[in-house]
Tab-separated table of C-alpha atoms and ligand atoms in Angstrom:
chain	number	residue	atom	x	y	z
A	1341	MET	CA	-12.643	13.008	0.963
A	1342	PRO	CA	-10.282	14.813	3.110
A	1343	SER	CA	-9.375	18.451	2.239
A	1344	PRO	CA	-6.396	18.320	-0.232
A	1345	ASN	CA	-4.731	20.682	2.345
A	1346	ALA	CA	-5.259	18.141	5.147
A	1347	VAL	CA	-2.223	16.083	4.094
A	1348	LYS	CA	0.692	18.514	4.976
A	1349	SER	CA	4.070	16.016	5.604
A	1350	LEU	CA	5.552	12.649	4.662
A	1351	ALA	CA	4.675	11.494	8.273
A	1352	ALA	CA	0.949	12.622	8.455
A	1353	ARG	CA	-0.864	9.925	9.172
A	1354	LEU	CA	-4.359	8.464	8.538
A	1355	THR	CA	-6.789	7.090	11.318
A	1356	MET	CA	-7.814	3.207	10.428
A	1357	LEU	CA	-11.140	1.372	11.635
A	1358	ASP	CA	-9.508	-0.111	14.732
A	1359	GLY	CA	-8.319	3.345	15.802
A	1360	ASN	CA	-4.537	2.454	15.171
A	1361	SER	CA	-3.125	5.146	12.366
A	1362	ILE	CA	-1.077	4.492	9.132
A	1363	PRO	CA	1.489	7.131	7.452
A	1364	GLN	CA	-0.477	8.147	4.221
A	1365	PHE	CA	2.645	7.973	2.480
A	1366	GLY	CA	5.332	5.194	1.910
A	1367	LEU	CA	7.758	3.022	-0.115
A	1368	GLY	CA	6.962	-0.021	-1.784
A	1369	VAL	CA	9.627	-2.386	-2.409
A	1370	TYR	CA	8.445	-5.148	-4.833
A	1371	GLU	CA	10.726	-6.691	-7.176
A	1372	MET	CA	13.999	-5.141	-5.264
A	1373	SER	CA	17.131	-7.279	-4.722
A	1374	ASP	CA	18.210	-7.301	-1.187
A	1375	SER	CA	20.806	-4.388	-1.900
A	1376	GLU	CA	18.420	-2.421	-3.685
A	1377	THR	CA	15.804	-3.054	-0.742
A	1378	TYR	CA	18.135	-2.140	1.831
A	1379	ASN	CA	18.993	0.982	0.034
A	1380	ALA	CA	15.813	2.146	-0.915
A	1381	VAL	CA	14.463	1.682	2.839
A	1382	LYS	CA	17.617	3.458	4.108
A	1383	TRP	CA	17.293	6.626	1.811
A	1384	ALA	CA	13.604	6.682	2.218
A	1385	LEU	CA	13.977	6.788	6.122
A	1386	GLU	CA	16.721	9.301	5.850
A	1387	ALA	CA	14.343	11.777	3.545
A	1388	GLY	CA	11.401	11.430	6.324
A	1389	TYR	CA	9.570	8.525	5.189
A	1390	ARG	CA	7.884	6.379	7.951
A	1391	HIS	CA	6.130	3.601	6.165
A	1392	ILE	CA	7.324	0.621	4.326
A	1393	ASP	CA	5.380	-1.740	2.308
A	1394	THR	CA	6.762	-5.011	1.801
A	1395	ALA	CA	5.384	-9.008	1.316
A	1396	GLU	CA	6.399	-12.410	1.869
A	1397	TRP	CA	6.239	-12.881	-1.666
A	1398	TYR	CA	8.692	-9.939	-2.280
A	1399	GLU	CA	11.847	-12.089	-0.655
A	1400	ASN	CA	13.012	-8.799	0.942
A	1401	GLU	CA	11.403	-8.687	4.299
A	1402	LYS	CA	14.919	-9.608	5.606
A	1403	PRO	CA	16.779	-6.391	4.271
A	1404	CYS	CA	13.714	-4.072	4.970
A	1405	GLY	CA	13.927	-5.128	8.444
A	1406	LYS	CA	17.768	-4.615	8.679
A	1407	ALA	CA	17.653	-1.151	7.160
A	1408	ILE	CA	15.019	-0.294	9.759
A	1409	ALA	CA	17.054	-1.771	12.498
A	1410	ASP	CA	20.032	0.131	11.545
A	1411	PHE	CA	18.114	3.239	11.081
A	1412	ILE	CA	16.487	2.925	14.518
A	1413	LYS	CA	19.924	2.392	16.068
A	1414	SER	CA	21.960	5.166	14.138
A	1415	THR	CA	18.953	7.712	14.730
A	1416	SER	CA	17.447	6.511	18.224
A	1417	THR	CA	14.184	6.840	16.408
A	1418	PRO	CA	11.374	4.943	18.269
A	1419	ARG	CA	10.320	1.662	16.423
A	1420	SER	CA	6.503	2.908	16.936
A	1421	GLU	CA	7.313	5.763	14.553
A	1422	ILE	CA	8.213	3.232	11.525
A	1423	PHE	CA	5.018	1.562	10.260
A	1424	LEU	CA	5.888	-1.961	8.578
A	1425	THR	CA	3.639	-3.629	6.417
A	1426	SER	CA	4.097	-7.460	5.134
A	1427	LYS	CA	1.559	-9.690	3.711
A	1428	LEU	CA	0.728	-13.570	3.735
A	1429	LYS	CA	1.833	-14.899	0.331
A	1430	ASN	CA	-0.764	-18.124	0.405
A	1431	ASN	CA	-4.123	-18.636	1.527
A	1432	ALA	CA	-3.956	-22.073	3.082
A	1433	SER	CA	-5.315	-22.767	6.519
A	1434	TYR	CA	-5.838	-21.360	9.748
A	1435	ASP	CA	-2.289	-22.898	11.005
A	1436	ARG	CA	-0.215	-22.333	8.161
A	1437	THR	CA	-1.372	-18.692	8.357
A	1438	LEU	CA	0.130	-17.950	11.901
A	1439	ARG	CA	3.073	-20.140	10.969
A	1440	ASP	CA	4.052	-18.107	7.889
A	1441	LEU	CA	3.279	-14.851	9.860
A	1442	LYS	CA	5.567	-15.928	12.375
A	1443	GLN	CA	8.244	-17.111	9.779
A	1444	SER	CA	7.965	-13.362	8.171
A	1445	LEU	CA	8.551	-11.772	11.394
A	1446	LYS	CA	11.578	-13.903	11.991
A	1447	ARG	CA	12.909	-12.788	8.611
A	1448	ALA	CA	11.900	-9.259	9.169
A	1449	GLY	CA	13.750	-9.380	12.762
A	1450	VAL	CA	10.894	-7.585	14.559
A	1451	ASP	CA	8.451	-8.265	17.229
A	1452	TYR	CA	5.336	-7.263	15.203
A	1453	PHE	CA	4.033	-5.798	11.867
A	1454	ASP	CA	2.003	-2.367	12.023
A	1455	LEU	CA	-0.026	-4.088	9.378
A	1456	TYR	CA	-0.574	-7.596	8.028
A	1457	LEU	CA	-2.511	-8.378	4.812
A	1458	MET	CA	-3.627	-11.134	3.262
A	1459	HIS	CA	-2.360	-10.665	-0.266
A	1460	SER	CA	-5.162	-11.905	-2.083
A	1461	ALA	CA	-8.684	-13.625	-1.703
A	1462	ILE	CA	-7.730	-16.216	-3.903
A	1463	GLY	CA	-8.600	-19.671	-2.060
A	1464	GLY	CA	-12.561	-19.442	-2.148
A	1465	PRO	CA	-14.747	-18.371	0.984
A	1466	GLN	CA	-14.158	-21.075	3.353
A	1467	ILE	CA	-10.265	-20.927	3.019
A	1468	ARG	CA	-10.938	-16.965	3.224
A	1469	LYS	CA	-12.752	-17.340	6.535
A	1470	GLU	CA	-9.909	-19.546	7.928
A	1471	VAL	CA	-7.245	-17.472	7.061
A	1472	TRP	CA	-9.019	-14.365	8.453
A	1473	LYS	CA	-9.742	-15.717	11.823
A	1474	ALA	CA	-6.105	-16.733	12.004
A	1475	CYS	CA	-5.241	-12.882	11.523
A	1476	CYS	CA	-7.691	-11.599	13.744
A	1477	ASP	CA	-6.138	-13.919	16.410
A	1478	ALA	CA	-2.714	-12.892	15.341
A	1479	ARG	CA	-3.785	-9.771	16.237
A	1480	GLU	CA	-5.014	-10.717	19.657
A	1481	GLN	CA	-1.636	-12.226	20.271
A	1482	GLY	CA	0.022	-9.022	19.426
A	1483	LEU	CA	1.962	-10.086	16.622
A	1484	VAL	CA	0.407	-7.562	14.259
A	1485	LYS	CA	-1.213	-4.431	15.253
A	1486	SER	CA	-3.613	-4.245	12.547
A	1487	ILE	CA	-4.895	-6.629	9.564
A	1488	GLY	CA	-6.045	-5.808	6.349
A	1489	VAL	CA	-6.299	-7.330	2.619
A	1490	SER	CA	-5.308	-6.799	-0.546
A	1491	ASN	CA	-6.563	-7.408	-4.047
A	1492	PHE	CA	-10.164	-7.989	-2.498
A	1493	GLY	CA	-12.984	-7.377	-5.089
A	1494	ALA	CA	-16.288	-5.657	-3.997
A	1495	LYS	CA	-17.957	-9.260	-3.428
A	1496	HIS	CA	-15.392	-10.378	-1.150
A	1497	ILE	CA	-15.590	-7.143	0.824
A	1498	GLN	CA	-19.406	-7.932	0.928
A	1499	GLU	CA	-18.607	-11.608	1.814
A	1500	MET	CA	-16.981	-10.049	5.229
A	1501	ILE	CA	-19.771	-7.551	5.915
A	1502	ASP	CA	-22.402	-10.386	5.449
A	1503	GLN	CA	-20.344	-12.834	7.695
A	1504	LYS	CA	-20.159	-10.127	10.384
A	1505	VAL	CA	-16.499	-10.790	10.863
A	1506	PRO	CA	-14.111	-7.871	11.964
A	1507	LEU	CA	-13.820	-5.629	9.026
A	1508	PRO	CA	-10.250	-5.211	7.450
A	1509	VAL	CA	-8.768	-1.400	8.340
A	1510	VAL	CA	-7.487	-1.539	4.515
A	1511	ASN	CA	-7.871	-2.765	1.014
A	1512	GLN	CA	-4.790	-2.381	-0.745
A	1513	VAL	CA	-5.610	-2.495	-4.969
A	1514	ASP	CA	-3.980	-0.839	-7.824
A	1515	LEU	CA	-5.446	2.475	-8.109
A	1516	HIS	CA	-4.093	5.333	-10.294
A	1517	PRO	CA	-5.805	7.496	-12.621
A	1518	PHE	CA	-5.925	4.536	-15.444
A	1519	MET	CA	-7.222	2.073	-12.905
A	1520	ARG	CA	-9.694	3.619	-10.570
A	1521	HIS	CA	-11.797	0.375	-9.479
A	1522	PRO	CA	-14.968	2.660	-8.605
A	1523	GLU	CA	-16.826	-0.315	-7.281
A	1524	ILE	CA	-14.206	-1.411	-4.949
A	1525	VAL	CA	-13.566	2.213	-3.703
A	1526	LYS	CA	-17.191	2.909	-3.323
A	1527	ILE	CA	-17.784	-0.023	-0.700
A	1528	CYS	CA	-14.601	0.519	1.339
A	1529	GLU	CA	-15.239	3.880	1.713
A	1530	ASP	CA	-19.058	3.274	2.710
A	1531	ASN	CA	-17.247	0.745	5.325
A	1532	GLU	CA	-14.508	3.084	6.265
A	1533	ILE	CA	-11.866	0.572	5.181
A	1534	LEU	CA	-8.724	2.770	3.834
A	1535	LEU	CA	-7.680	2.293	0.032
A	1536	GLU	CA	-4.004	1.809	-0.168
A	1537	ALA	CA	-3.057	2.287	-3.906
A	1538	TRP	CA	-0.642	-0.094	-5.122
A	1539	GLY	CA	1.055	0.742	-8.523
A	1540	PRO	CA	0.232	4.443	-7.805
A	1541	LEU	CA	2.611	5.305	-10.922
A	1542	ALA	CA	0.819	2.798	-12.975
A	1543	ARG	CA	4.520	1.272	-13.261
A	1544	ALA	CA	5.201	4.280	-15.399
A	1545	MET	CA	3.308	3.467	-18.172
A	1546	ARG	CA	1.381	5.995	-18.936
A	1547	PHE	CA	4.139	9.038	-18.041
A	1548	THR	CA	3.575	10.776	-21.580
A	1549	HIS	CA	-0.113	11.017	-21.296
A	1550	PRO	CA	-1.169	14.385	-22.559
A	1551	SER	CA	-3.236	15.449	-19.567
A	1552	LEU	CA	-0.319	14.645	-16.760
A	1553	VAL	CA	2.394	16.360	-19.161
A	1554	LYS	CA	0.152	19.561	-19.190
A	1555	ILE	CA	-0.540	19.604	-15.540
A	1556	ALA	CA	3.082	18.749	-14.646
A	1557	GLU	CA	4.298	21.454	-16.801
A	1558	ARG	CA	1.554	23.826	-15.091
A	1559	LYS	CA	2.350	23.063	-11.857
A	1560	GLY	CA	6.109	22.934	-12.213
A	1561	LYS	CA	6.427	19.063	-10.930
A	1562	ASP	CA	7.058	15.880	-13.059
A	1563	VAL	CA	4.466	13.744	-14.227
A	1564	ALA	CA	5.006	11.126	-11.103
A	1565	GLN	CA	4.369	13.726	-8.480
A	1566	ILE	CA	1.010	14.582	-10.328
A	1567	MET	CA	0.003	10.915	-10.273
A	1568	LEU	CA	0.804	10.675	-6.512
A	1569	ARG	CA	-0.740	13.763	-5.737
A	1570	TRP	CA	-3.967	12.795	-7.023
A	1571	GLY	CA	-3.946	9.580	-4.978
A	1572	LEU	CA	-3.089	11.809	-1.782
A	1573	GLN	CA	-6.058	14.085	-2.616
A	1574	HIS	CA	-8.617	11.112	-3.069
A	1575	GLY	CA	-7.397	9.949	0.507
A	1576	PHE	CA	-5.684	6.889	-0.578
A	1577	VAL	CA	-2.662	5.453	1.003
A	1578	ILE	CA	0.054	5.509	-1.552
A	1579	ILE	CA	3.206	3.307	-1.817
A	1580	PRO	CA	5.465	4.357	-4.715
A	1581	LYS	CA	8.257	1.920	-5.526
A	1582	THR	CA	11.859	3.414	-6.808
A	1583	VAL	CA	15.203	2.137	-6.580
A	1584	SER	CA	16.697	5.518	-7.139
A	1585	GLN	CA	17.644	7.927	-4.265
A	1586	GLN	CA	16.666	10.740	-6.514
A	1587	ARG	CA	13.582	9.596	-6.923
A	1588	VAL	CA	12.738	8.408	-3.485
A	1589	VAL	CA	13.356	12.166	-2.678
A	1590	SER	CA	11.420	13.507	-5.780
A	1591	ASN	CA	8.387	11.280	-5.270
A	1592	SER	CA	8.039	12.307	-1.441
A	1593	ASN	CA	8.056	16.187	-2.705
A	1594	ILE	CA	4.071	16.330	-3.169
A	1595	PHE	CA	3.280	18.481	-0.466
A	1596	ASP	CA	3.734	21.602	-1.429
A	1597	PHE	CA	1.029	22.053	-3.996
A	1598	VAL	CA	-2.504	21.313	-4.759
A	1599	LEU	CA	-4.599	19.822	-7.527
A	1600	ASP	CA	-7.373	21.878	-8.085
A	1601	ASP	CA	-10.993	20.319	-9.071
A	1602	GLU	CA	-10.701	20.635	-12.546
A	1603	GLU	CA	-7.428	18.999	-12.727
A	1604	MET	CA	-8.757	16.119	-10.374
A	1605	LYS	CA	-11.666	15.779	-12.769
A	1606	GLU	CA	-9.676	15.602	-15.835
A	1607	LEU	CA	-7.164	12.654	-14.185
A	1608	ASP	CA	-10.586	11.104	-12.829
A	1609	GLY	CA	-11.403	10.826	-16.368
A	1610	LEU	CA	-8.450	8.702	-17.602
A	1611	ASP	CA	-9.886	5.339	-16.238
A	1612	GLU	CA	-8.766	2.816	-18.952
A	1613	TYR	CA	-9.052	-0.497	-16.484
A	1614	LEU	CA	-5.212	-0.700	-16.865
A	1615	VAL	CA	-3.844	-3.911	-15.506
A	1616	THR	CA	-0.204	-3.046	-14.526
A	1617	ASP	CA	0.639	-6.457	-12.763
A	1618	TRP	CA	-1.754	-9.141	-11.799
A	1619	ASP	CA	-5.568	-8.623	-11.509
A	1620	VAL	CA	-7.244	-11.135	-8.909
A	1621	VAL	CA	-9.985	-8.857	-7.669
A	1622	ASP	CA	-12.607	-11.006	-9.604
A	1623	CYS	CA	-11.347	-14.365	-8.123
A	1624	GLU	CA	-14.002	-17.131	-6.601
B	31	NAP	N1	-0.693	-6.220	-3.072
B	31	NAP	C1	-0.178	-6.445	-4.313
B	31	NAP	O1	-1.091	-7.438	-5.079
B	31	NAP	C2	0.708	-5.319	-4.849
B	31	NAP	C3	1.222	-5.890	-6.330
B	31	NAP	C4	2.043	-4.641	-6.996
B	31	NAP	C5	2.634	-3.898	-5.836
B	31	NAP	N2	2.498	-3.764	-4.645
B	31	NAP	C6	2.790	-2.538	-3.732
B	31	NAP	O2	2.825	-1.346	-4.505
B	31	NAP	C7	4.159	-0.930	-4.532
B	31	NAP	C8	4.208	0.279	-5.656
B	31	NAP	O3	3.843	-0.196	-6.936
B	31	NAP	P1	4.734	-1.032	-8.128
B	31	NAP	O4	5.705	-1.381	-7.651
B	31	NAP	O5	3.858	-2.086	-8.635
B	31	NAP	O6	4.578	0.192	-9.055
B	31	NAP	P2	4.658	1.884	-8.958
B	31	NAP	O7	4.768	2.563	-7.873
B	31	NAP	O8	3.272	2.173	-9.843
B	31	NAP	O9	5.896	1.969	-10.075
B	31	NAP	C9	7.191	1.522	-9.739
B	31	NAP	C10	7.878	1.957	-11.206
B	31	NAP	O10	8.169	3.506	-11.391
B	31	NAP	C11	9.391	3.705	-11.597
B	31	NAP	N3	9.575	5.158	-11.221
B	31	NAP	C12	9.155	5.254	-9.778
B	31	NAP	N4	9.592	6.841	-9.438
B	31	NAP	C13	9.809	7.372	-10.660
B	31	NAP	C14	9.744	8.404	-11.281
B	31	NAP	N5	9.675	9.290	-10.183
B	31	NAP	N6	10.020	8.642	-12.647
B	31	NAP	C15	10.134	7.640	-13.545
B	31	NAP	N7	10.103	6.293	-12.947
B	31	NAP	C16	9.479	6.165	-11.637
B	31	NAP	C17	10.239	2.296	-10.869
B	31	NAP	O11	11.183	2.424	-11.462
B	31	NAP	P3	12.729	2.656	-10.428
B	31	NAP	O12	12.472	1.971	-9.542
B	31	NAP	O13	13.859	2.479	-11.508
B	31	NAP	O14	12.721	4.306	-10.262
B	31	NAP	C18	9.347	1.207	-11.256
B	31	NAP	O15	9.665	0.993	-12.538
B	31	NAP	C19	5.024	-2.129	-4.580
B	31	NAP	O16	6.476	-1.912	-4.880
B	31	NAP	C20	4.723	-2.925	-3.799
B	31	NAP	O17	4.842	-2.537	-2.385
B	31	NAP	C21	1.557	-4.528	-4.359
């Protein structure tokens, strides 16, 4: 785990297995309409976010790309400063993966994604192997800078280790104090695969938990900021979603305080395997 003080700003990056780097903090845009997506991405970039997490599944790659392009144009920010992730919806075949990726790039209006993820491990070992080979080749072709996975259980990561294929640079799984996935975290950390925390706010489902409320009051922060700081101090990449401009800003105000060991331990103790969306880490 990095020193809590190591994470000092919104644009701070972590180095990935392949040598590329990823901003540790970003905006997730799941379940946003086109106009909500455009506005949230715009507000986030204006507030200093440099990392946006979309997916073919979310059907909003286009407004993400448009908001990024408009921001780049109006501020002369280099494209290389903004980290854009998308994800493959269906694990079907080698050819279909490259086709779907190219369609995602076209929708987003970008030449490359900084990170492209298999959205899940669904499909079985043979399909996973084929799809991952296509992801590796897409990286060779420059269509994506880095490749990773999402919702992979420990056994799926072990499968990749056993196959001696290039390992994913991240595994994006649901991670928050109420869902800690210890086995997945361990195998990823042991193999230097970064953990990316989706649902880092547990979809606001536990905001009245007494431990969170108590620590928030003590720190003069809101409970969302406490949950996000917890993820940051564990060394996770965190991508909270909000359509509110005020919350885009408040969620990012987590770099001016530190949770102490006791507070981290108390939050670590809240794991209840809380599923906030889908749970496919154990699929065949
Ligand atoms: N790989 C996967 O399978 C997967 C699955 C799910 C999500 N994700 C990614 O992870 C991102 C985040 O996860 P998520 O969207 O599931 O959930 P989340 O970030 O844990 O929570 C989002 C919810 O919390 C609310 N919220 C945000 N900030 C708040 C605040 N400061 N105070 C009160 N409420 C607040 C949002 O409402 P408002 O919008 O109204 O603020 C929304 O209802 C997604 O957007 C997506 O990019 C990936």
